[in-house]
Short mmCIF file of C-alpha atoms in Angstrom, two decimals:
data_model
loop_
_atom_site.label_atom_id
_atom_site.label_comp_id
_atom_site.label_asym_id
_atom_site.label_seq_id
_atom_site.Cartn_x
_atom_site.Cartn_y
_atom_site.Cartn_z
CA UNK A 1012 91.63 77.44 105.98
CA UNK A 1013 93.59 76.33 109.09
CA UNK A 1014 93.00 77.97 112.43
CA UNK A 1015 94.73 81.30 112.98
CA UNK A 1016 97.81 81.61 115.15
CA UNK A 1017 100.27 79.09 113.68
CA UNK A 1018 101.88 80.99 110.80
CA UNK A 1019 104.66 82.49 112.91
CA UNK A 1020 106.22 79.03 113.28
CA UNK A 1021 106.71 78.78 109.52
CA UNK A 1022 109.90 80.82 109.40
CA UNK A 1023 111.84 78.73 111.85
CA UNK A 1024 110.45 75.21 112.11
CA UNK A 1025 107.95 74.19 109.43
CA UNK A 1026 108.20 70.60 110.60
CA UNK A 1027 106.17 71.59 113.66
CA UNK A 1028 103.19 72.66 111.54
CA UNK A 1029 100.28 70.33 110.92
CA UNK A 1030 99.57 69.05 107.42
CA UNK A 1031 96.62 71.38 106.84
CA UNK A 1032 98.71 74.47 107.59
CA UNK A 1033 101.62 73.20 105.50
CA UNK A 1034 99.28 72.69 102.55
CA UNK A 1035 97.75 76.14 102.96
CA UNK A 1036 101.17 77.83 103.05
CA UNK A 1037 102.58 75.95 100.07
CA UNK A 1038 102.69 78.40 97.17
CA UNK A 1039 104.35 77.86 93.80
CA UNK A 1040 105.56 74.30 94.51
CA UNK A 1041 102.30 72.36 94.20
CA UNK A 1042 103.30 70.68 90.93
CA UNK A 1043 106.68 69.64 92.29
CA UNK A 1044 105.04 68.12 95.35
CA UNK A 1045 102.68 66.05 93.21
CA UNK A 1046 105.51 64.95 90.89
CA UNK A 1047 107.62 63.66 93.77
CA UNK A 1048 104.63 61.95 95.38
CA UNK A 1049 103.80 60.17 92.12
CA UNK A 1050 107.44 59.08 91.72
CA UNK A 1051 107.48 57.57 95.20
CA UNK A 1052 104.18 55.84 94.48
CA UNK A 1053 105.61 54.29 91.30
CA UNK A 1054 108.71 53.25 93.22
CA UNK A 1055 106.63 51.43 95.79
CA UNK A 1056 104.71 49.57 93.08
CA UNK A 1057 107.75 48.63 90.99
CA UNK A 1058 110.12 47.88 93.85
CA UNK A 1059 112.63 50.38 92.44
CA UNK A 1060 113.72 52.93 95.08
CA UNK A 1061 113.97 56.67 94.42
CA UNK A 1062 116.68 59.03 95.68
CA UNK A 1063 115.78 62.71 95.53
CA UNK A 1064 117.78 65.79 96.50
CA UNK A 1065 116.00 69.12 96.97
CA UNK A 1066 118.42 72.00 96.44
CA UNK A 1067 117.65 75.58 97.43
CA UNK A 1068 119.15 78.46 99.35
CA UNK A 1069 118.59 78.97 103.06
CA UNK A 1070 114.92 79.78 103.54
CA UNK A 1071 113.91 78.53 100.09
CA UNK A 1072 111.25 76.20 101.51
CA UNK A 1073 113.09 72.87 101.45
CA UNK A 1074 112.03 71.84 104.95
CA UNK A 1075 108.45 72.91 104.26
CA UNK A 1076 108.22 70.80 101.10
CA UNK A 1077 109.99 67.87 102.75
CA UNK A 1078 107.60 67.95 105.72
CA UNK A 1079 104.51 68.18 103.54
CA UNK A 1080 105.70 65.33 101.30
CA UNK A 1081 106.26 63.24 104.42
CA UNK A 1082 102.67 63.89 105.53
CA UNK A 1083 101.31 63.09 102.08
CA UNK A 1084 103.18 59.78 101.92
CA UNK A 1085 102.01 58.88 105.42
CA UNK A 1086 98.43 59.70 104.52
CA UNK A 1087 98.14 58.56 100.88
CA UNK A 1088 100.71 55.77 100.46
CA UNK A 1089 100.93 54.20 103.90
CA UNK A 1090 99.83 50.84 102.52
CA UNK A 1091 103.05 50.56 100.49
CA UNK A 1092 105.51 53.02 102.09
CA UNK A 1093 106.60 53.70 105.65
CA UNK A 1094 107.78 57.34 105.83
CA UNK A 1095 110.50 58.12 108.37
CA UNK A 1096 111.57 61.73 108.94
CA UNK A 1097 114.85 62.42 110.70
CA UNK A 1098 115.37 65.61 112.69
CA UNK A 1099 116.57 68.74 110.85
CA UNK A 1100 119.71 68.60 113.00
CA UNK A 1101 121.24 65.15 113.52
CA UNK A 1102 124.38 65.62 115.60
CA UNK A 1103 124.93 61.97 116.58
CA UNK A 1104 125.06 60.24 113.21
CA UNK A 1105 128.72 59.52 112.44
CA UNK A 1106 128.43 55.98 111.07
CA UNK A 1107 126.12 54.12 108.74
CA UNK A 1108 125.00 52.07 111.75
CA UNK A 1109 123.99 55.31 113.54
CA UNK A 1110 121.86 56.23 110.53
CA UNK A 1111 119.89 52.99 110.48
CA UNK A 1112 119.54 52.89 114.26
CA UNK A 1113 117.97 56.37 114.10
CA UNK A 1114 115.52 55.10 111.47
CA UNK A 1115 114.59 52.22 113.77
CA UNK A 1116 114.13 54.67 116.62
CA UNK A 1117 111.79 56.86 114.56
CA UNK A 1118 109.79 53.75 113.62
CA UNK A 1119 109.42 52.89 117.30
CA UNK A 1120 111.45 49.67 117.08
CA UNK A 1121 113.61 48.83 120.12
CA UNK A 1122 117.24 48.40 119.05
CA UNK A 1123 118.93 48.46 122.46
CA UNK A 1124 120.01 44.82 122.18
CA UNK A 1125 122.29 45.61 119.20
CA UNK A 1126 124.78 47.42 121.44
CA UNK A 1127 125.81 44.06 122.91
CA UNK A 1128 127.14 42.93 119.52
CA UNK A 1129 130.22 45.11 120.08
CA UNK A 1130 131.00 45.13 116.35
CA UNK A 1131 129.87 48.05 114.23
CA UNK A 1132 129.40 46.20 110.89
CA UNK A 1133 127.31 43.58 112.70
CA UNK A 1134 125.22 46.30 114.35
CA UNK A 1135 124.70 47.97 110.96
CA UNK A 1136 123.64 44.75 109.24
CA UNK A 1137 121.40 43.74 112.15
CA UNK A 1138 119.69 47.14 112.03
CA UNK A 1139 119.05 46.80 108.29
CA UNK A 1140 117.68 43.26 108.72
CA UNK A 1141 115.40 44.46 111.52
CA UNK A 1142 114.15 47.30 109.34
CA UNK A 1143 113.29 44.82 106.58
CA UNK A 1144 111.32 42.70 109.05
CA UNK A 1145 109.49 45.72 110.45
CA UNK A 1146 108.62 46.97 106.97
CA UNK A 1147 106.82 43.71 106.21
CA UNK A 1148 107.03 44.06 102.46
CA UNK A 1149 106.67 47.84 102.35
CA UNK A 1150 109.35 50.31 101.30
CA UNK A 1151 110.85 52.77 103.79
CA UNK A 1152 111.11 56.38 102.60
CA UNK A 1153 113.65 58.28 104.69
CA UNK A 1154 113.40 62.09 104.76
CA UNK A 1155 116.74 63.74 105.53
CA UNK A 1156 117.04 67.52 105.90
CA UNK A 1157 120.49 69.09 105.51
CA UNK A 1158 122.08 65.92 104.18
CA UNK A 1159 125.30 67.84 103.43
CA UNK A 1160 125.85 68.30 107.17
CA UNK A 1161 125.27 64.59 107.73
CA UNK A 1162 127.91 63.75 105.12
CA UNK A 1163 130.35 66.20 106.68
CA UNK A 1164 130.06 64.32 109.97
CA UNK A 1165 130.70 60.90 108.44
CA UNK A 1166 133.97 59.40 107.28
CA UNK A 1167 134.06 58.51 103.58
CA UNK A 1168 134.20 54.80 104.43
CA UNK A 1169 130.92 55.13 106.34
CA UNK A 1170 129.33 57.07 103.49
CA UNK A 1171 130.49 54.32 101.14
CA UNK A 1172 128.86 51.70 103.41
CA UNK A 1173 125.64 53.70 103.37
CA UNK A 1174 125.55 53.81 99.58
CA UNK A 1175 126.39 50.10 99.36
CA UNK A 1176 123.30 49.23 101.41
CA UNK A 1177 121.09 51.53 99.34
CA UNK A 1178 122.40 49.94 96.14
CA UNK A 1179 121.99 46.31 97.07
CA UNK A 1180 118.59 46.70 98.75
CA UNK A 1181 115.21 47.68 97.29
CA UNK A 1182 114.01 48.58 100.78
CA UNK A 1183 114.95 52.28 101.03
CA UNK A 1184 114.05 55.45 99.18
CA UNK A 1185 115.58 58.74 100.31
CA UNK A 1186 114.30 62.30 100.00
CA UNK A 1187 117.05 64.69 101.10
CA UNK A 1188 117.74 68.43 101.02
CA UNK A 1189 120.79 70.70 100.87
CA UNK A 1190 121.35 74.42 100.24
CA UNK A 1191 123.49 73.72 97.17
CA UNK A 1192 125.09 70.96 95.15
CA UNK A 1193 127.92 69.98 97.49
CA UNK A 1194 131.09 67.99 96.92
CA UNK A 1195 129.62 64.83 98.49
CA UNK A 1196 127.32 64.44 95.49
CA UNK A 1197 129.21 66.36 92.79
CA UNK A 1198 132.80 65.09 92.99
CA UNK A 1199 133.60 62.07 90.84
CA UNK A 1200 135.46 60.26 93.61
CA UNK A 1201 132.66 60.60 96.19
CA UNK A 1202 130.44 57.54 96.93
CA UNK A 1203 127.21 59.43 96.19
CA UNK A 1204 128.39 61.03 92.97
CA UNK A 1205 125.51 61.19 90.48
CA UNK A 1206 123.34 59.17 92.87
CA UNK A 1207 120.45 61.57 93.54
CA UNK A 1208 117.91 62.99 91.18
CA UNK A 1209 118.22 66.72 91.85
CA UNK A 1210 115.28 69.13 92.10
CA UNK A 1211 116.19 72.83 92.26
CA UNK A 1212 113.74 74.99 94.21
CA UNK A 1213 113.23 78.24 92.30
CA UNK A 1214 112.34 81.44 94.08
CA UNK A 1215 108.72 82.54 94.18
CA UNK A 1216 107.45 84.93 91.52
CA UNK A 1217 105.96 88.26 92.59
CA UNK A 1218 102.37 87.03 92.38
CA UNK A 1219 103.24 83.91 94.37
CA UNK A 1220 105.13 85.92 96.98
CA UNK A 1221 102.21 88.29 97.48
CA UNK A 1222 99.80 85.36 97.75
CA UNK A 1223 102.01 83.79 100.43
CA UNK A 1224 101.97 87.06 102.39
CA UNK A 1225 98.19 87.21 102.24
CA UNK A 1226 97.86 83.61 103.42
CA UNK A 1227 100.16 84.20 106.38
CA UNK A 1228 98.22 87.37 107.21
CA UNK A 1229 94.96 85.40 107.20
CA UNK A 1230 96.46 82.84 109.58
CA UNK A 1231 97.65 85.70 111.77
CA UNK A 1232 94.20 87.26 111.70
CA UNK A 1233 95.76 90.45 110.29
CA UNK A 1234 92.70 91.86 108.54
CA UNK A 1235 94.26 95.33 108.25
CA UNK A 1236 97.10 93.98 106.11
CA UNK A 1237 94.64 92.30 103.74
CA UNK A 1238 92.41 95.38 103.60
CA UNK A 1239 95.28 97.78 102.89
CA UNK A 1240 97.30 95.48 100.66
CA UNK A 1241 96.88 97.58 97.51
CA UNK A 1242 98.38 100.54 99.36
CA UNK A 1243 101.30 98.39 100.50
CA UNK A 1244 101.79 96.67 97.15
CA UNK A 1245 104.20 99.07 95.37
CA UNK A 1246 106.55 99.15 98.35
CA UNK A 1247 106.32 95.39 98.83
CA UNK A 1248 107.15 94.80 95.17
CA UNK A 1249 110.19 97.03 95.62
CA UNK A 1250 111.38 95.00 98.60
CA UNK A 1251 110.79 91.73 96.75
CA UNK A 1252 113.21 92.89 94.05
CA UNK A 1253 115.84 93.05 96.78
CA UNK A 1254 115.14 90.00 98.92
CA UNK A 1255 114.31 87.68 96.01
CA UNK A 1256 111.86 84.78 96.12
CA UNK A 1257 112.84 83.11 99.39
CA UNK A 1258 109.64 82.14 101.26
CA UNK A 1259 111.29 82.74 104.62
CA UNK A 1260 112.32 86.27 103.67
CA UNK A 1261 108.93 86.93 102.10
CA UNK A 1262 107.24 86.01 105.39
CA UNK A 1263 109.75 88.20 107.20
CA UNK A 1264 108.92 91.14 104.92
CA UNK A 1265 105.22 90.61 105.67
CA UNK A 1266 105.83 90.53 109.41
CA UNK A 1267 107.94 93.70 109.29
CA UNK A 1268 105.48 95.59 107.10
CA UNK A 1269 102.60 94.41 109.29
CA UNK A 1270 104.32 95.81 112.40
CA UNK A 1271 105.93 98.93 110.99
CA UNK A 1272 103.71 99.93 108.05
CA UNK A 1273 105.03 101.19 104.72
CA UNK A 1274 105.81 104.85 105.35
CA UNK A 1275 109.54 104.11 105.06
CA UNK A 1276 110.36 101.00 103.04
CA UNK A 1277 114.05 101.70 103.53
CA UNK A 1278 113.58 101.25 107.28
CA UNK A 1279 111.57 98.07 106.67
CA UNK A 1280 114.38 96.67 104.54
CA UNK A 1281 116.98 97.62 107.14
CA UNK A 1282 115.03 95.65 109.76
CA UNK A 1283 114.83 92.64 107.45
CA UNK A 1284 118.56 92.68 106.72
CA UNK A 1285 119.49 93.38 110.33
CA UNK A 1286 117.79 90.15 111.42
CA UNK A 1287 120.26 88.24 109.23
CA UNK A 1288 123.23 89.63 111.19
CA UNK A 1289 123.90 86.60 113.47
CA UNK A 1290 123.91 84.21 110.50
CA UNK A 1291 126.13 86.38 108.28
CA UNK A 1292 128.59 86.97 111.11
CA UNK A 1293 128.72 83.21 111.60
CA UNK A 1294 129.54 82.77 107.89
CA UNK A 1295 132.44 85.21 108.19
CA UNK A 1296 133.64 83.35 111.28
CA UNK A 1297 133.82 80.08 109.34
CA UNK A 1298 136.07 81.48 106.62
CA UNK A 1299 139.87 81.42 107.08
CA UNK A 1300 141.81 84.68 106.82
CA UNK A 1301 142.64 85.13 103.12
CA UNK A 1302 139.34 83.63 101.98
CA UNK A 1303 137.49 85.99 104.30
CA UNK A 1304 139.30 89.05 102.90
CA UNK A 1305 138.58 87.99 99.31
CA UNK A 1306 134.94 87.25 100.06
CA UNK A 1307 134.51 90.58 101.81
CA UNK A 1308 136.11 92.35 98.86
CA UNK A 1309 133.54 90.77 96.54
CA UNK A 1310 130.77 91.61 99.00
CA UNK A 1311 131.82 95.25 99.29
CA UNK A 1312 132.28 95.95 95.58
CA UNK A 1313 129.70 98.20 93.92
CA UNK A 1314 129.70 96.02 90.81
CA UNK A 1315 130.76 92.45 89.95
CA UNK A 1316 134.53 92.37 90.26
CA UNK A 1317 137.41 90.64 88.45
CA UNK A 1318 140.17 88.63 90.15
CA UNK A 1319 142.69 91.29 89.10
CA UNK A 1320 140.69 94.02 90.83
CA UNK A 1321 140.22 91.82 93.90
CA UNK A 1322 143.98 91.24 94.11
CA UNK A 1323 144.64 94.97 93.89
CA UNK A 1324 142.06 95.96 96.50
CA UNK A 1325 142.92 93.15 98.91
CA UNK A 1326 146.68 93.49 98.26
CA UNK A 1327 147.04 89.77 97.65
CA UNK A 1328 148.88 87.67 95.10
CA UNK A 1329 146.72 87.10 91.97
CA UNK A 1330 147.41 83.34 92.00
CA UNK A 1331 146.23 83.16 95.62
CA UNK A 1332 143.10 85.13 94.76
CA UNK A 1333 142.23 82.82 91.85
CA UNK A 1334 142.73 79.69 93.96
CA UNK A 1335 140.62 81.01 96.82
CA UNK A 1336 137.88 82.21 94.45
CA UNK A 1337 137.61 78.69 93.03
CA UNK A 1338 137.17 77.37 96.56
CA UNK A 1339 134.59 80.06 97.42
CA UNK A 1340 132.64 79.20 94.29
CA UNK A 1341 132.78 75.45 94.98
CA UNK A 1342 131.47 76.11 98.50
CA UNK A 1343 128.58 78.20 97.15
CA UNK A 1344 129.67 81.64 98.35
CA UNK A 1345 130.34 83.33 95.00
CA UNK A 1346 129.34 82.94 91.35
CA UNK A 1347 131.64 83.52 88.37
CA UNK A 1348 130.56 85.17 85.12
CA UNK A 1349 132.99 84.25 82.30
CA UNK A 1350 132.74 86.62 79.30
CA UNK A 1351 135.43 86.16 76.66
CA UNK A 1352 138.70 87.24 78.32
CA UNK A 1353 137.01 88.74 81.38
CA UNK A 1354 135.60 86.81 84.33
CA UNK A 1355 133.83 88.68 87.08
CA UNK A 1356 132.63 87.44 90.46
CA UNK A 1357 129.61 88.29 92.55
CA UNK A 1358 128.08 86.99 95.77
CA UNK A 1359 125.66 84.09 95.38
CA UNK A 1360 123.37 85.26 98.20
CA UNK A 1361 122.18 88.68 97.05
CA UNK A 1362 120.85 89.61 100.49
CA UNK A 1363 124.30 88.98 101.96
CA UNK A 1364 125.76 91.71 99.74
CA UNK A 1365 122.90 94.06 100.59
CA UNK A 1366 123.37 93.35 104.29
CA UNK A 1367 127.05 94.27 103.96
CA UNK A 1368 126.18 97.45 102.06
CA UNK A 1369 123.64 98.46 104.70
CA UNK A 1370 126.41 98.45 107.31
CA UNK A 1371 128.02 101.44 105.53
CA UNK A 1372 126.48 104.95 105.16
CA UNK A 1373 127.20 105.14 101.42
CA UNK A 1374 125.72 101.70 100.90
CA UNK A 1375 122.56 102.63 102.81
CA UNK A 1376 122.16 105.75 100.66
CA UNK A 1377 122.48 103.79 97.43
CA UNK A 1378 120.09 101.04 98.49
CA UNK A 1379 117.68 103.63 99.89
CA UNK A 1380 117.60 105.40 96.53
CA UNK A 1381 117.01 102.10 94.73
CA UNK A 1382 114.10 101.24 97.05
CA UNK A 1383 112.62 104.70 96.47
CA UNK A 1384 112.89 104.19 92.71
CA UNK A 1385 111.23 100.77 92.87
CA UNK A 1386 108.41 102.07 95.04
CA UNK A 1387 107.75 105.03 92.70
CA UNK A 1388 108.18 102.99 89.50
CA UNK A 1389 105.75 100.31 90.71
CA UNK A 1390 103.20 102.84 91.94
CA UNK A 1391 99.79 102.61 90.37
CA UNK A 1392 98.55 105.86 88.75
CA UNK A 1393 97.87 108.17 91.68
CA UNK A 1394 95.10 110.73 92.13
CA UNK A 1395 96.33 113.99 93.63
CA UNK A 1396 94.51 115.41 96.63
CA UNK A 1397 92.22 118.32 95.87
CA UNK A 1398 90.85 119.19 92.46
CA UNK A 1399 91.61 116.79 89.60
CA UNK A 1400 94.43 117.78 87.30
CA UNK A 1401 93.12 119.73 84.33
CA UNK A 1402 94.20 119.04 80.79
CA UNK A 1403 96.70 121.53 79.32
CA UNK A 1404 95.12 124.64 77.85
CA UNK A 1405 94.30 124.60 74.15
CA UNK A 1406 96.84 127.41 73.69
CA UNK A 1407 99.55 124.77 74.26
CA UNK A 1408 98.80 122.73 71.16
CA UNK A 1409 101.76 121.47 69.03
CA UNK A 1410 103.74 124.36 67.62
CA UNK A 1411 102.38 126.83 70.17
CA UNK A 1412 103.81 125.38 73.41
CA UNK A 1413 106.71 127.81 73.55
CA UNK A 1414 104.66 130.11 75.78
CA UNK A 1415 104.03 127.32 78.32
CA UNK A 1416 107.05 128.02 80.60
CA UNK A 1417 106.06 131.63 80.99
CA UNK A 1418 102.44 130.72 81.72
CA UNK A 1419 103.39 128.10 84.30
CA UNK A 1420 105.95 130.48 85.79
CA UNK A 1421 103.19 132.91 86.66
CA UNK A 1422 101.55 130.34 88.92
CA UNK A 1423 102.42 130.91 92.55
CA UNK A 1424 101.63 127.67 94.34
CA UNK A 1425 100.69 128.31 97.91
CA UNK A 1426 100.54 124.72 99.11
CA UNK A 1427 102.26 121.40 98.37
CA UNK A 1428 99.26 120.06 96.44
CA UNK A 1429 99.25 123.03 94.08
CA UNK A 1430 103.02 122.72 93.63
CA UNK A 1431 102.60 119.04 92.72
CA UNK A 1432 99.95 119.93 90.16
CA UNK A 1433 102.28 122.50 88.64
CA UNK A 1434 104.96 119.83 88.35
CA UNK A 1435 102.54 117.46 86.67
CA UNK A 1436 101.37 120.13 84.25
CA UNK A 1437 104.89 121.21 83.33
CA UNK A 1438 106.12 117.62 82.89
CA UNK A 1439 103.05 116.67 80.88
CA UNK A 1440 103.81 119.51 78.48
CA UNK A 1441 107.53 118.66 78.52
CA UNK A 1442 106.75 115.09 77.50
CA UNK A 1443 104.68 116.27 74.56
CA UNK A 1444 107.37 118.74 73.45
CA UNK A 1445 110.19 116.21 73.70
CA UNK A 1446 108.32 113.52 71.82
CA UNK A 1447 107.44 116.06 69.12
CA UNK A 1448 111.13 116.88 68.69
CA UNK A 1449 111.00 120.26 70.43
CA UNK A 1450 113.91 119.53 72.77
CA UNK A 1451 114.62 123.12 73.84
CA UNK A 1452 111.03 123.71 74.97
CA UNK A 1453 110.85 120.30 76.60
CA UNK A 1454 114.03 120.74 78.65
CA UNK A 1455 112.95 124.23 79.67
CA UNK A 1456 109.66 122.84 80.96
CA UNK A 1457 111.52 120.19 82.94
CA UNK A 1458 113.56 122.90 84.61
CA UNK A 1459 110.37 124.81 85.40
CA UNK A 1460 108.76 121.70 86.88
CA UNK A 1461 111.58 121.11 89.33
CA UNK A 1462 111.50 124.76 90.42
CA UNK A 1463 108.45 123.64 92.42
CA UNK A 1464 109.94 120.36 93.66
CA UNK A 1465 110.83 121.65 97.14
CA UNK A 1466 107.16 122.09 98.14
CA UNK A 1467 105.56 118.61 97.82
CA UNK A 1468 106.79 115.75 99.98
CA UNK A 1469 109.72 113.83 98.44
CA UNK A 1470 107.62 110.70 97.83
CA UNK A 1471 105.16 112.67 95.71
CA UNK A 1472 107.99 114.24 93.71
CA UNK A 1473 109.48 110.79 93.07
CA UNK A 1474 106.13 109.41 91.92
CA UNK A 1475 105.57 112.35 89.56
CA UNK A 1476 109.09 111.92 88.18
CA UNK A 1477 108.64 108.18 87.65
CA UNK A 1478 105.28 108.70 85.96
CA UNK A 1479 106.79 111.28 83.60
CA UNK A 1480 109.69 109.00 82.64
CA UNK A 1481 107.49 105.93 82.18
CA UNK A 1482 105.50 107.90 79.61
CA UNK A 1483 108.70 108.60 77.68
CA UNK A 1484 110.34 105.20 78.13
CA UNK A 1485 107.34 103.52 76.55
CA UNK A 1486 107.85 105.50 73.34
CA UNK A 1487 111.31 104.02 72.82
CA UNK A 1488 113.13 107.23 71.84
CA UNK A 1489 116.51 106.70 73.47
CA UNK A 1490 117.86 110.22 72.92
CA UNK A 1491 114.71 111.72 74.45
CA UNK A 1492 114.92 109.49 77.53
CA UNK A 1493 118.58 110.33 77.97
CA UNK A 1494 118.01 114.10 77.65
CA UNK A 1495 115.06 114.04 80.01
CA UNK A 1496 116.96 112.09 82.68
CA UNK A 1497 119.95 114.44 82.41
CA UNK A 1498 117.68 117.49 82.73
CA UNK A 1499 115.99 116.08 85.84
CA UNK A 1500 119.35 115.29 87.44
CA UNK A 1501 120.64 118.79 86.58
CA UNK A 1502 117.52 120.37 88.08
CA UNK A 1503 117.10 118.07 91.06
CA UNK A 1504 120.66 117.38 92.18
CA UNK A 1505 122.65 114.33 93.30
CA UNK A 1506 119.66 112.70 94.92
CA UNK A 1507 118.03 112.34 91.54
CA UNK A 1508 121.22 110.92 90.04
CA UNK A 1509 121.02 107.99 92.49
CA UNK A 1510 117.26 107.76 92.12
CA UNK A 1511 117.33 107.51 88.31
CA UNK A 1512 120.29 105.13 88.05
CA UNK A 1513 118.14 102.21 86.76
CA UNK A 1514 116.90 104.40 83.90
CA UNK A 1515 120.35 105.69 82.96
CA UNK A 1516 121.76 102.14 83.19
CA UNK A 1517 119.05 100.91 80.82
CA UNK A 1518 119.79 103.71 78.36
CA UNK A 1519 123.50 102.80 78.44
CA UNK A 1520 122.75 99.14 77.65
CA UNK A 1521 120.46 100.05 74.75
CA UNK A 1522 122.95 102.55 73.33
CA UNK A 1523 125.85 100.12 73.63
CA UNK A 1524 123.72 97.20 72.39
CA UNK A 1525 125.70 95.07 74.85
CA UNK A 1526 124.10 92.66 77.31
CA UNK A 1527 127.46 92.07 79.01
CA UNK A 1528 126.92 95.34 80.85
CA UNK A 1529 124.33 93.59 83.00
CA UNK A 1530 127.14 91.49 84.46
CA UNK A 1531 129.93 94.07 84.60
CA UNK A 1532 128.00 97.13 85.82
CA UNK A 1533 124.98 95.83 87.73
CA UNK A 1534 124.38 93.77 90.81
CA UNK A 1535 121.85 90.89 90.67
CA UNK A 1536 119.00 92.82 92.30
CA UNK A 1537 119.39 95.62 89.72
CA UNK A 1538 119.35 93.42 86.62
CA UNK A 1539 115.69 92.47 86.60
CA UNK A 1540 114.62 96.09 87.09
CA UNK A 1541 116.94 97.47 84.44
CA UNK A 1542 116.04 94.65 82.05
CA UNK A 1543 112.38 95.58 82.35
CA UNK A 1544 113.17 99.17 81.39
CA UNK A 1545 115.38 97.98 78.52
CA UNK A 1546 112.47 95.91 77.23
CA UNK A 1547 110.17 98.94 77.38
CA UNK A 1548 112.67 101.09 75.50
CA UNK A 1549 113.61 98.56 72.84
CA UNK A 1550 110.22 96.91 72.47
CA UNK A 1551 111.84 93.45 72.31
CA UNK A 1552 113.62 90.80 74.38
CA UNK A 1553 116.84 90.89 72.36
CA UNK A 1554 118.74 92.96 74.93
CA UNK A 1555 117.63 91.07 78.02
CA UNK A 1556 120.26 89.31 80.15
CA UNK A 1557 120.89 85.82 78.86
CA UNK A 1558 123.95 84.47 80.68
#
């Protein structure tokens, strides 16, 4: 393992990390790294260049993978390839000649004499000829981060000159990155249309994300985080549902949890989203007036929204809304979901929408309830403090449980732990009654359980509630799940209505037998959670989102 103390750099400038640390922090992309390395190796042997484009959202790990591939080429293939890595930000490349002069500079070749030529095409050709001489029979692999920004700086004639050199020479391979497929490589009339082989960086899975956190903690020397990870795990899994699989955000979640602990995952998430504020404000600043209003309308909607609804809320002409939505989608801000005659739009960056929601009290309440649900739903079976929970009395066997409410009602819990045990006992009996078809007894027991819900701490009540519902959801009886959720909401109030929304959404999808509801009623971060509950209820994958 690398020496401790360097992991903090990962979030902002992975190119500054040494190869050993980059290797250690690479999680989930090992196969892709080897595939690209093998392709470059074959290119160097066959004399056929390769042109790769890594595509992934901000923080997806593009720079990390690019930097590590550069090190691997320099170490493993240096006999056939000269790797040249440009800076992540290249503000002075406006011409093809600038590009090749920068490559010469990175290779340590003096190109000052070319300025005397006073003719840009001559300078460009002289730079390419000099590169061929310096390569001495080897290929040059150029690593270009944020290639979309480079193309935005260059006139199309200069981009065309760049492609012309790449096409007529076997000297150069290029490994580039961009946050999305941009017009410079996707439009038919652009010089680099269909030129790159595209690799999409997927987000990390839960297991990969947790492994990355542990590796960063080891580099930080944070032994407490490693030791207590199982205690943190349910809350971390809840946050990962929200932030997605971005390595940068995963590291940020680790850092926040490490500093603040996990007593309030809502506060942890607020800190994570708040750190995105400068970037998201910058995005708004780049958008012209009408486009900004339309984008903010999509951001602020509780569900995916149609152009008609956007036009009504923003008080804009429908034709204008449709035209601006097409532009927002082409630029990577929104995603459309066509379904027969209805097309809805949602924000491409899920954290952007959550950031916007967290700026409003109602939004914070809704997201807070969702985080609480995720934390309780992901909780491992808990052991209550004090004496272990006893099995229900034999007098409560099937057909004789009608006396249970009265018996439980006689208990006078004097402390929160006893109240929690009463809740567990009542809900355990309620589950048995409901699954046996004794709905009246079951609902009565639910009401009795929540008579004690004001004594334990809210987190304990949520965990008991989630455990009760998981036991019913797994049996697949939709009417029972629906009745139980309604009874809890009636007994526990509006807070439970927000808390149990993923369960009630799943029931609605199963009852309607309609997967379109995932894309008309739910935001992206909710879909995976609700889909998991749908799978548990239905016992199959037929009602999982497929668009």
